């Protein structure tokens, strides 16, 4: 079997790429190692930048997001027992974020692809890429108990941080950049009403905490923890006590508690591979780069990458112009490094470094104070947070 673009991975990057190519009449096949049920239920990101929400709307995927997502015009930075609102829209000429969970974006994308007759193979295994240096690369995999091969013109490696695509970039021409952080996030999902109308990013000497939301009845909360910790060490009362300590204010603000129905620990790191391309293989999303979640940038970068890649592929396939593909990695990496910088700064500003270093603590407080007291500093944070125009 032959297709124009073989896409490895049905995350936001792979599915949106397939959808964008379809809108321009280019066929693709998406290969996904997990089941449809699994990719539609894993809880991950929640925040869409203005540009991501606009793009999803433009390409016909905005209907449920408009109905069920929540547009937020500000966030709160909380430290020393006090909240400070960053007026995102006021500081960015009216731009905002949309809180709409990643797995809902995935459901919308899968539904759109299948309704259009798109080819997504779930539950594939033993995926391997071949001939990316030549004119006709191919992807081999196992599906329904049979070995299969798809030849194609291009391969899009959209298989996330633990996928197989990145390993196909030869060591001699690639460079990896990474940073591991000495902390992780403990994330919970709670049946409760929202504690706040907007997201709260809190810095406390005991560690970072984040109050986010999923719906009027389900809330998403995180707190900084040891990445090697075990969820078994955190019975519900201990979680609530820790969150209350880190989020306490002097003005009687109340954290709404409820039944915790999911707990998990995520490690935090920054990573970029350069270039994001070799021969006929192009990487997009987490396959090429990851950021710590403090800046809410991961899914948005995946969306921005495939927007560029789709355009470049359309130019090549429909008009025979190679320029976009030649320039894809350089263009994508500009935004990637900007997001790496922002995510690293937010992470450094808001997490406790755990060594009881009082100088470090005072420096972080000074940085936070500067952001909330200086309009240009607040505007810079707001501009980064709502995302850069394409
Ligand atoms: P994904 O979503 O990891 O999808 C990759 C897909 O590839 C499949 N796969 C394979 N398929 C075939 N063959 C193989 N060999 C394969 N290996 C893997 C996988 O099963 C999967 O379905 O990558 P993609 O598409 O690049 O999307 C990236 C985003 O998922 C990620 O950046 C975000 O979730 C990061 N992130 C956030 N991003 C935001 O923009 N805003 C947020 O608020 C935000 N919050 C978060 C986050 C990530 C988190 N976690 C769990 C790391 C919060 C958390 C807690
Ligand atoms: C989320 O709601 O999951 C979320 C929100 C903001 C972040 C990270 C995660 O920075």
Short mmCIF file of C-alpha atoms and ligand atoms in Angstrom, two decimals:
data_model
loop_
_atom_site.label_atom_id
_atom_site.label_comp_id
_atom_site.label_asym_id
_atom_site.label_seq_id
_atom_site.Cartn_x
_atom_site.Cartn_y
_atom_site.Cartn_z
CA UNK A 1 0.00 0.00 0.00
CA UNK A 2 1.16 3.57 -0.73
CA UNK A 3 0.17 6.91 0.79
CA UNK A 4 1.51 10.45 0.47
CA UNK A 5 2.29 10.95 4.16
CA UNK A 6 2.65 8.19 6.74
CA UNK A 7 2.01 9.68 10.17
CA UNK A 8 3.31 7.85 13.23
CA UNK A 9 1.26 8.67 16.35
CA UNK A 10 -2.34 9.81 16.90
CA UNK A 11 -1.77 12.54 19.47
CA UNK A 12 -2.73 16.16 18.83
CA UNK A 13 0.19 16.52 16.37
CA UNK A 14 -0.46 13.44 14.23
CA UNK A 15 -4.25 13.75 14.10
CA UNK A 16 -4.28 17.48 13.36
CA UNK A 17 -1.64 17.03 10.64
CA UNK A 18 -3.77 14.35 9.01
CA UNK A 19 -6.82 16.63 9.19
CA UNK A 20 -4.99 19.67 7.74
CA UNK A 21 -3.55 17.60 4.88
CA UNK A 22 -7.00 16.18 4.13
CA UNK A 23 -8.44 19.71 3.84
CA UNK A 24 -5.88 20.31 1.09
CA UNK A 25 -6.64 17.04 -0.64
CA UNK A 26 -3.53 15.16 0.54
CA UNK A 27 -4.03 11.65 1.82
CA UNK A 28 -2.27 10.17 4.82
CA UNK A 29 -2.35 7.11 7.06
CA UNK A 30 -2.05 7.47 10.84
CA UNK A 31 -0.47 4.62 12.82
CA UNK A 32 -1.15 4.56 16.57
CA UNK A 33 0.16 2.02 19.05
CA UNK A 34 -2.67 2.47 21.56
CA UNK A 35 -6.42 1.86 21.24
CA UNK A 36 -8.92 4.57 20.32
CA UNK A 37 -10.48 4.25 23.76
CA UNK A 38 -7.09 4.81 25.40
CA UNK A 39 -6.05 7.90 23.44
CA UNK A 40 -9.50 9.42 24.01
CA UNK A 41 -9.31 9.05 27.79
CA UNK A 42 -5.74 9.84 28.93
CA UNK A 43 -5.78 13.03 31.00
CA UNK A 44 -3.10 15.52 29.97
CA UNK A 45 -3.09 19.17 28.97
CA UNK A 46 -5.85 21.68 29.49
CA UNK A 47 -4.86 25.06 28.09
CA UNK A 48 -5.17 26.19 24.46
CA UNK A 49 -3.49 29.40 23.40
CA UNK A 50 -5.52 31.94 21.45
CA UNK A 51 -3.82 30.91 18.19
CA UNK A 52 -4.46 27.19 18.80
CA UNK A 53 -8.15 27.76 19.54
CA UNK A 54 -8.45 30.01 16.46
CA UNK A 55 -6.79 27.40 14.24
CA UNK A 56 -9.05 24.59 15.50
CA UNK A 57 -12.06 26.82 14.82
CA UNK A 58 -10.85 27.75 11.33
CA UNK A 59 -10.46 24.12 10.34
CA UNK A 60 -13.93 23.11 11.50
CA UNK A 61 -13.05 21.65 14.89
CA UNK A 62 -14.29 24.44 17.14
CA UNK A 63 -17.91 23.60 17.69
CA UNK A 64 -17.75 21.53 20.89
CA UNK A 65 -14.77 23.55 22.16
CA UNK A 66 -16.87 26.73 21.88
CA UNK A 67 -19.72 25.05 23.75
CA UNK A 68 -17.84 23.14 26.45
CA UNK A 69 -14.50 24.95 26.75
CA UNK A 70 -14.07 27.99 28.98
CA UNK A 71 -12.40 31.18 27.77
CA UNK A 72 -10.22 32.73 30.48
CA UNK A 73 -9.11 36.36 30.31
CA UNK A 74 -6.68 36.27 33.22
CA UNK A 75 -4.62 34.11 35.56
CA UNK A 76 -3.64 34.60 39.17
CA UNK A 77 -0.11 34.52 40.56
CA UNK A 78 -0.25 33.79 44.29
CA UNK A 79 2.62 34.16 46.75
CA UNK A 80 3.09 35.24 50.37
CA UNK A 81 -0.60 34.60 50.99
CA UNK A 82 -1.82 37.06 48.36
CA UNK A 83 -3.24 36.71 44.88
CA UNK A 84 -2.33 39.04 42.00
CA UNK A 85 -4.33 38.96 38.77
CA UNK A 86 -2.51 39.05 35.44
CA UNK A 87 -5.03 40.55 33.05
CA UNK A 88 -4.16 38.47 29.98
CA UNK A 89 -6.65 40.10 27.64
CA UNK A 90 -6.05 43.64 28.89
CA UNK A 91 -2.31 43.24 28.38
CA UNK A 92 -2.41 41.55 24.95
CA UNK A 93 -4.99 43.52 22.99
CA UNK A 94 -7.85 41.15 23.81
CA UNK A 95 -6.23 37.72 23.46
CA UNK A 96 -7.21 34.91 25.85
CA UNK A 97 -6.77 31.19 26.56
CA UNK A 98 -9.35 28.41 26.30
CA UNK A 99 -9.47 25.69 28.94
CA UNK A 100 -10.49 22.59 26.97
CA UNK A 101 -8.91 19.22 27.80
CA UNK A 102 -6.51 17.59 25.37
CA UNK A 103 -8.48 14.33 25.27
CA UNK A 104 -11.53 16.29 24.11
CA UNK A 105 -9.43 17.79 21.28
CA UNK A 106 -8.39 14.21 20.46
CA UNK A 107 -12.03 13.03 20.39
CA UNK A 108 -12.98 15.89 18.04
CA UNK A 109 -10.04 15.11 15.74
CA UNK A 110 -10.67 11.36 15.61
CA UNK A 111 -14.38 11.95 14.90
CA UNK A 112 -13.56 14.41 12.10
CA UNK A 113 -10.99 12.10 10.50
CA UNK A 114 -13.25 9.05 10.62
CA UNK A 115 -16.27 11.00 9.32
CA UNK A 116 -14.15 12.05 6.32
CA UNK A 117 -13.09 8.46 5.65
CA UNK A 118 -9.61 9.03 7.11
CA UNK A 119 -7.34 6.03 7.68
CA UNK A 120 -6.27 5.66 11.33
CA UNK A 121 -4.87 2.28 12.41
CA UNK A 122 -5.13 1.84 16.16
CA UNK A 123 -3.35 -0.87 18.20
CA UNK A 124 -0.40 -1.25 15.83
CA UNK A 125 2.91 -2.63 17.15
CA UNK A 126 6.55 -3.07 16.08
CA UNK A 127 6.55 0.19 14.11
CA UNK A 128 9.83 0.80 12.22
CA UNK A 129 10.86 3.41 9.67
CA UNK A 130 12.89 2.61 6.56
CA UNK A 131 14.57 4.42 3.69
CA UNK A 132 14.22 7.96 5.00
CA UNK A 133 17.34 8.95 3.03
CA UNK A 134 15.87 7.74 -0.26
CA UNK A 135 12.96 8.74 -2.51
CA UNK A 136 10.43 6.24 -1.22
CA UNK A 137 10.55 5.67 2.52
CA UNK A 138 8.30 3.14 4.22
CA UNK A 139 6.86 2.23 7.58
CA UNK A 140 6.58 -1.39 8.72
CA UNK A 141 4.30 -2.45 11.54
CA UNK A 142 2.12 -5.25 12.87
CA UNK A 143 -1.65 -4.90 12.80
CA UNK A 144 -4.42 -7.48 13.32
CA UNK A 145 -1.82 -10.22 13.70
CA UNK A 146 -0.16 -9.47 10.33
CA UNK A 147 3.07 -7.78 9.28
CA UNK A 148 2.36 -4.78 7.03
CA UNK A 149 4.27 -2.14 5.10
CA UNK A 150 3.18 1.25 3.82
CA UNK A 151 5.36 3.09 1.34
CA UNK A 152 5.02 6.86 1.21
CA UNK A 153 6.53 10.14 -0.01
CA UNK A 154 7.08 11.53 3.49
CA UNK A 155 6.98 10.32 7.10
CA UNK A 156 5.76 12.55 9.94
CA UNK A 157 7.13 11.42 13.30
CA UNK A 158 4.39 12.51 15.69
CA UNK A 159 4.86 9.69 18.18
CA UNK A 160 5.60 11.69 21.31
CA UNK A 161 8.64 11.71 23.56
CA UNK A 162 8.85 7.90 23.89
CA UNK A 163 8.19 7.09 20.24
CA UNK A 164 10.53 5.48 17.68
CA UNK A 165 10.87 8.31 15.14
CA UNK A 166 13.41 10.52 16.88
CA UNK A 167 15.88 7.61 17.11
CA UNK A 168 15.98 7.55 13.27
CA UNK A 169 17.78 10.90 13.16
CA UNK A 170 21.46 9.96 12.72
CA UNK A 171 23.63 10.78 15.73
CA UNK A 172 26.20 12.40 13.43
CA UNK A 173 23.89 15.20 12.32
CA UNK A 174 21.74 15.78 15.37
CA UNK A 175 22.14 17.62 18.64
CA UNK A 176 20.10 17.00 21.80
CA UNK A 177 19.53 19.68 24.44
CA UNK A 178 17.98 18.80 27.76
CA UNK A 179 17.40 19.78 31.36
CA UNK A 180 15.97 17.64 34.15
CA UNK A 181 14.28 19.35 37.07
CA UNK A 182 14.66 18.05 40.62
CA UNK A 183 10.89 17.96 41.12
CA UNK A 184 7.69 16.56 39.64
CA UNK A 185 3.98 17.38 39.74
CA UNK A 186 1.40 15.44 41.68
CA UNK A 187 -1.85 15.83 39.70
CA UNK A 188 -5.38 15.04 40.88
CA UNK A 189 -8.86 15.16 39.41
CA UNK A 190 -11.59 16.09 41.87
CA UNK A 191 -15.37 16.11 41.82
CA UNK A 192 -16.01 19.62 43.08
CA UNK A 193 -17.12 23.03 41.91
CA UNK A 194 -14.35 25.45 40.81
CA UNK A 195 -12.44 27.20 43.61
CA UNK A 196 -11.63 30.10 41.32
CA UNK A 197 -12.83 31.59 38.02
CA UNK A 198 -9.26 31.63 36.69
CA UNK A 199 -6.16 29.43 36.98
CA UNK A 200 -4.04 30.02 40.09
CA UNK A 201 -0.24 29.54 39.91
CA UNK A 202 1.03 29.59 43.50
CA UNK A 203 4.59 29.83 44.81
CA UNK A 204 5.19 28.76 48.40
CA UNK A 205 8.36 27.76 50.25
CA UNK A 206 6.84 24.26 50.54
CA UNK A 207 6.55 24.18 46.75
CA UNK A 208 4.44 25.13 43.74
CA UNK A 209 0.68 24.53 43.46
CA UNK A 210 -1.71 24.99 40.53
CA UNK A 211 -5.49 25.27 40.58
CA UNK A 212 -6.97 24.48 37.18
CA UNK A 213 -10.34 23.23 36.02
CA UNK A 214 -11.95 20.79 33.64
CA UNK A 215 -15.67 21.59 33.91
CA UNK A 216 -18.15 23.11 36.37
CA UNK A 217 -18.08 19.81 38.29
CA UNK A 218 -14.51 18.50 37.79
CA UNK A 219 -11.35 20.29 38.91
CA UNK A 220 -7.68 19.68 38.07
CA UNK A 221 -5.14 20.45 40.80
CA UNK A 222 -1.38 19.95 40.91
CA UNK A 223 1.34 20.39 43.51
CA UNK A 224 5.10 20.09 43.29
CA UNK A 225 6.43 16.81 44.66
CA UNK A 226 9.49 14.56 44.60
CA UNK A 227 9.44 12.90 41.15
CA UNK A 228 10.45 9.60 42.81
CA UNK A 229 7.57 9.76 45.29
CA UNK A 230 4.74 7.20 45.19
CA UNK A 231 1.03 8.09 45.02
CA UNK A 232 0.51 5.50 47.78
CA UNK A 233 2.27 7.93 50.14
CA UNK A 234 -0.47 10.47 49.56
CA UNK A 235 -3.82 9.55 51.11
CA UNK A 236 -6.52 12.15 50.39
CA UNK A 237 -6.31 14.05 53.72
CA UNK A 238 -2.56 14.59 53.23
CA UNK A 239 -3.14 15.96 49.72
CA UNK A 240 -5.75 18.44 50.93
CA UNK A 241 -3.58 19.56 53.83
CA UNK A 242 -0.63 20.22 51.51
CA UNK A 243 -2.75 22.10 48.97
CA UNK A 244 -4.37 24.19 51.71
CA UNK A 245 -0.97 25.14 53.13
CA UNK A 246 0.45 26.19 49.78
CA UNK A 247 -2.66 28.05 48.61
CA UNK A 248 -3.68 29.77 51.87
CA UNK A 249 -4.47 33.48 51.69
CA UNK A 250 -5.25 36.01 54.36
CA UNK A 251 -8.64 36.93 52.87
CA UNK A 252 -10.69 33.82 53.61
CA UNK A 253 -10.35 32.24 50.12
CA UNK A 254 -11.59 28.69 50.26
CA UNK A 255 -10.29 25.60 48.44
CA UNK A 256 -13.33 23.50 47.43
CA UNK A 257 -12.65 19.87 48.29
CA UNK A 258 -14.38 16.79 46.91
CA UNK A 259 -13.88 13.16 45.91
CA UNK A 260 -10.47 12.62 44.35
CA UNK A 261 -10.90 10.14 41.48
CA UNK A 262 -7.49 10.21 39.85
CA UNK A 263 -3.93 10.65 41.14
CA UNK A 264 -0.63 10.61 39.28
CA UNK A 265 2.97 11.90 39.38
CA UNK A 266 4.70 13.39 36.36
CA UNK A 267 8.41 14.07 35.97
CA UNK A 268 9.46 17.41 34.54
CA UNK A 269 12.07 18.07 31.91
CA UNK A 270 12.96 20.25 28.98
CA UNK A 271 14.24 18.66 25.78
CA UNK A 272 14.88 19.69 22.17
CA UNK A 273 16.40 17.79 19.26
CA UNK A 274 17.88 19.72 16.34
CA UNK A 275 17.22 19.60 13.47
CA UNK A 276 13.63 18.32 13.48
CA UNK A 277 14.14 16.60 10.16
CA UNK A 278 16.29 14.07 8.34
CA UNK A 279 15.75 13.23 4.69
CA UNK A 280 12.04 12.47 4.26
CA UNK A 281 11.32 12.18 8.00
CA UNK A 282 9.90 15.25 9.75
CA UNK A 283 9.34 15.35 13.53
CA UNK A 284 6.55 17.34 15.17
CA UNK A 285 5.34 17.86 18.75
CA UNK A 286 6.69 15.95 21.76
CA UNK A 287 8.70 13.65 19.43
CA UNK A 288 11.06 16.59 18.90
CA UNK A 289 10.74 18.65 22.09
CA UNK A 290 9.15 18.72 25.51
CA UNK A 291 8.65 21.47 28.06
CA UNK A 292 7.75 21.37 31.75
CA UNK A 293 3.98 21.93 32.02
CA UNK A 294 4.28 25.21 34.00
CA UNK A 295 3.93 27.32 30.85
CA UNK A 296 1.07 25.21 29.37
CA UNK A 297 2.89 25.09 26.05
CA UNK A 298 3.31 21.40 25.04
CA UNK A 299 0.08 20.78 23.14
CA UNK A 300 0.23 24.29 21.67
CA UNK A 301 3.71 23.68 20.27
CA UNK A 302 2.53 20.41 18.76
CA UNK A 303 -0.29 22.32 17.04
CA UNK A 304 2.08 25.07 15.83
CA UNK A 305 4.56 22.51 14.42
CA UNK A 306 1.97 20.69 12.33
CA UNK A 307 0.47 23.92 11.08
CA UNK A 308 3.88 24.72 9.58
CA UNK A 309 4.53 21.17 8.42
CA UNK A 310 1.12 20.84 6.74
CA UNK A 311 1.72 24.04 4.76
CA UNK A 312 5.18 22.91 3.71
CA UNK A 313 3.90 19.48 2.63
CA UNK A 314 1.01 21.03 0.66
CA UNK A 315 3.46 23.35 -1.14
CA UNK A 316 5.63 20.38 -2.05
CA UNK A 317 2.93 17.89 -3.04
CA UNK A 318 0.61 20.31 -4.85
CA UNK A 319 3.07 22.77 -6.38
CA UNK A 320 6.42 20.97 -6.31
CA UNK A 321 8.01 23.70 -4.17
CA UNK A 322 10.57 22.40 -1.64
CA UNK A 323 11.26 25.66 0.22
CA UNK A 324 8.80 25.11 3.07
CA UNK A 325 10.09 21.64 3.84
CA UNK A 326 13.72 22.80 3.60
CA UNK A 327 12.95 25.56 6.09
CA UNK A 328 10.55 23.62 8.36
CA UNK A 329 13.00 22.77 11.13
CA UNK A 330 14.50 26.27 11.33
CA UNK A 331 11.08 27.93 11.42
CA UNK A 332 9.59 25.52 13.96
CA UNK A 333 12.62 25.76 16.26
CA UNK A 334 12.21 29.54 16.62
CA UNK A 335 8.87 29.05 18.38
CA UNK A 336 10.11 25.93 20.17
CA UNK A 337 13.01 27.76 21.83
CA UNK A 338 10.81 30.67 22.76
CA UNK A 339 8.46 28.26 24.50
CA UNK A 340 11.41 26.43 26.10
CA UNK A 341 12.61 29.72 27.50
CA UNK A 342 9.18 30.74 28.81
CA UNK A 343 8.47 27.32 30.35
CA UNK A 344 11.88 27.24 32.03
CA UNK A 345 11.37 30.77 33.42
CA UNK A 346 7.89 30.02 34.77
CA UNK A 347 9.20 26.77 36.29
CA UNK A 348 12.21 28.47 37.90
CA UNK A 349 10.11 31.33 39.25
CA UNK A 350 7.37 29.19 40.78
CA UNK A 351 9.02 26.04 42.21
CA UNK A 352 10.85 25.57 45.51
CA UNK A 353 14.34 24.25 44.95
CA UNK A 354 14.18 22.25 48.14
CA UNK A 355 17.56 23.03 49.62
CA UNK A 356 16.28 25.51 52.19
CA UNK A 357 18.24 28.22 50.41
CA UNK A 358 16.79 31.46 51.75
CA UNK A 359 18.65 33.58 49.17
CA UNK A 360 17.02 31.61 46.36
CA UNK A 361 13.61 32.06 48.02
CA UNK A 362 14.07 35.85 48.28
CA UNK A 363 15.21 36.09 44.65
CA UNK A 364 12.10 34.23 43.49
CA UNK A 365 9.85 36.50 45.54
CA UNK A 366 11.58 39.54 44.01
CA UNK A 367 10.98 38.14 40.54
CA UNK A 368 7.28 37.51 41.26
CA UNK A 369 6.89 40.94 42.80
CA UNK A 370 8.45 42.48 39.69
CA UNK A 371 6.04 40.61 37.40
CA UNK A 372 2.95 41.77 39.32
CA UNK A 373 4.14 45.35 40.00
CA UNK A 374 5.68 46.23 36.65
CA UNK A 375 3.18 46.54 33.77
CA UNK A 376 5.83 45.76 31.10
CA UNK A 377 6.89 42.62 33.01
CA UNK A 378 3.24 41.54 33.41
CA UNK A 379 2.64 42.24 29.71
CA UNK A 380 5.63 40.09 28.73
CA UNK A 381 4.29 37.19 30.80
CA UNK A 382 0.79 37.65 29.37
CA UNK A 383 2.06 37.77 25.78
CA UNK A 384 4.03 34.57 26.28
CA UNK A 385 1.20 32.81 28.08
CA UNK A 386 -1.55 33.50 25.50
CA UNK A 387 0.95 32.60 22.79
CA UNK A 388 2.59 34.28 19.83
CA UNK A 389 0.71 35.04 16.67
CA UNK A 390 1.52 32.66 13.83
P1 LIG B 1 1.48 12.72 22.24
O1 LIG B 1 0.24 13.34 22.74
O2 LIG B 1 2.39 12.09 23.22
O3 LIG B 1 1.05 11.67 21.13
C1 LIG B 1 1.95 10.72 20.61
C2 LIG B 1 1.16 9.51 20.18
O4 LIG B 1 2.03 8.58 19.56
C3 LIG B 1 1.73 7.27 20.03
N1 LIG B 1 2.95 6.46 19.86
C4 LIG B 1 3.14 5.60 18.85
N2 LIG B 1 2.35 5.26 17.82
C5 LIG B 1 2.82 4.35 16.94
N3 LIG B 1 4.04 3.77 17.06
C6 LIG B 1 4.87 4.09 18.07
N4 LIG B 1 6.07 3.53 18.17
C7 LIG B 1 4.42 5.04 19.02
N5 LIG B 1 4.95 5.59 20.15
C8 LIG B 1 4.06 6.43 20.64
C9 LIG B 1 1.31 7.49 21.46
O5 LIG B 1 0.53 6.40 21.92
C10 LIG B 1 0.53 8.79 21.35
O6 LIG B 1 -0.85 8.55 21.13
O7 LIG B 1 2.38 13.78 21.42
P2 LIG B 1 1.97 15.10 20.56
O8 LIG B 1 0.89 14.76 19.57
O9 LIG B 1 3.23 15.66 20.12
O10 LIG B 1 1.28 16.07 21.62
C11 LIG B 1 2.00 16.64 22.67
C12 LIG B 1 1.10 16.86 23.90
O11 LIG B 1 0.43 15.65 24.19
C13 LIG B 1 1.89 17.34 25.12
O12 LIG B 1 2.86 18.28 24.73
C14 LIG B 1 0.98 17.99 26.20
O13 LIG B 1 0.12 17.04 26.77
C15 LIG B 1 1.82 18.68 27.27
N6 LIG B 1 1.00 19.29 28.35
C16 LIG B 1 0.36 20.50 28.17
N7 LIG B 1 0.43 21.15 27.00
C17 LIG B 1 -0.27 22.30 26.80
O14 LIG B 1 -0.18 22.88 25.73
N8 LIG B 1 -1.05 22.87 27.78
C18 LIG B 1 -1.18 22.29 28.99
O15 LIG B 1 -1.94 22.79 29.83
C19 LIG B 1 -0.44 21.08 29.23
N9 LIG B 1 -0.55 20.46 30.41
C20 LIG B 1 0.83 18.62 29.55
C21 LIG B 1 0.05 19.24 30.58
C22 LIG B 1 1.37 17.36 29.77
C23 LIG B 1 1.17 16.73 30.98
N10 LIG B 1 1.74 15.46 31.13
C24 LIG B 1 0.99 14.33 31.48
C25 LIG B 1 3.08 15.24 30.64
C26 LIG B 1 -0.15 18.62 31.78
C27 LIG B 1 0.41 17.37 31.99
C28 LIG B 1 0.17 16.75 33.32
C1 LIG B 2 -4.11 21.69 33.22
O1 LIG B 2 -5.25 22.17 33.39
O2 LIG B 2 -3.90 20.48 33.14
C2 LIG B 2 -2.94 22.61 33.19
C3 LIG B 2 -3.14 23.98 33.21
C4 LIG B 2 -2.05 24.84 33.19
C5 LIG B 2 -0.78 24.32 33.15
C6 LIG B 2 -0.57 22.95 33.11
C7 LIG B 2 -1.65 22.09 33.14
O3 LIG B 2 0.28 25.17 33.16
#
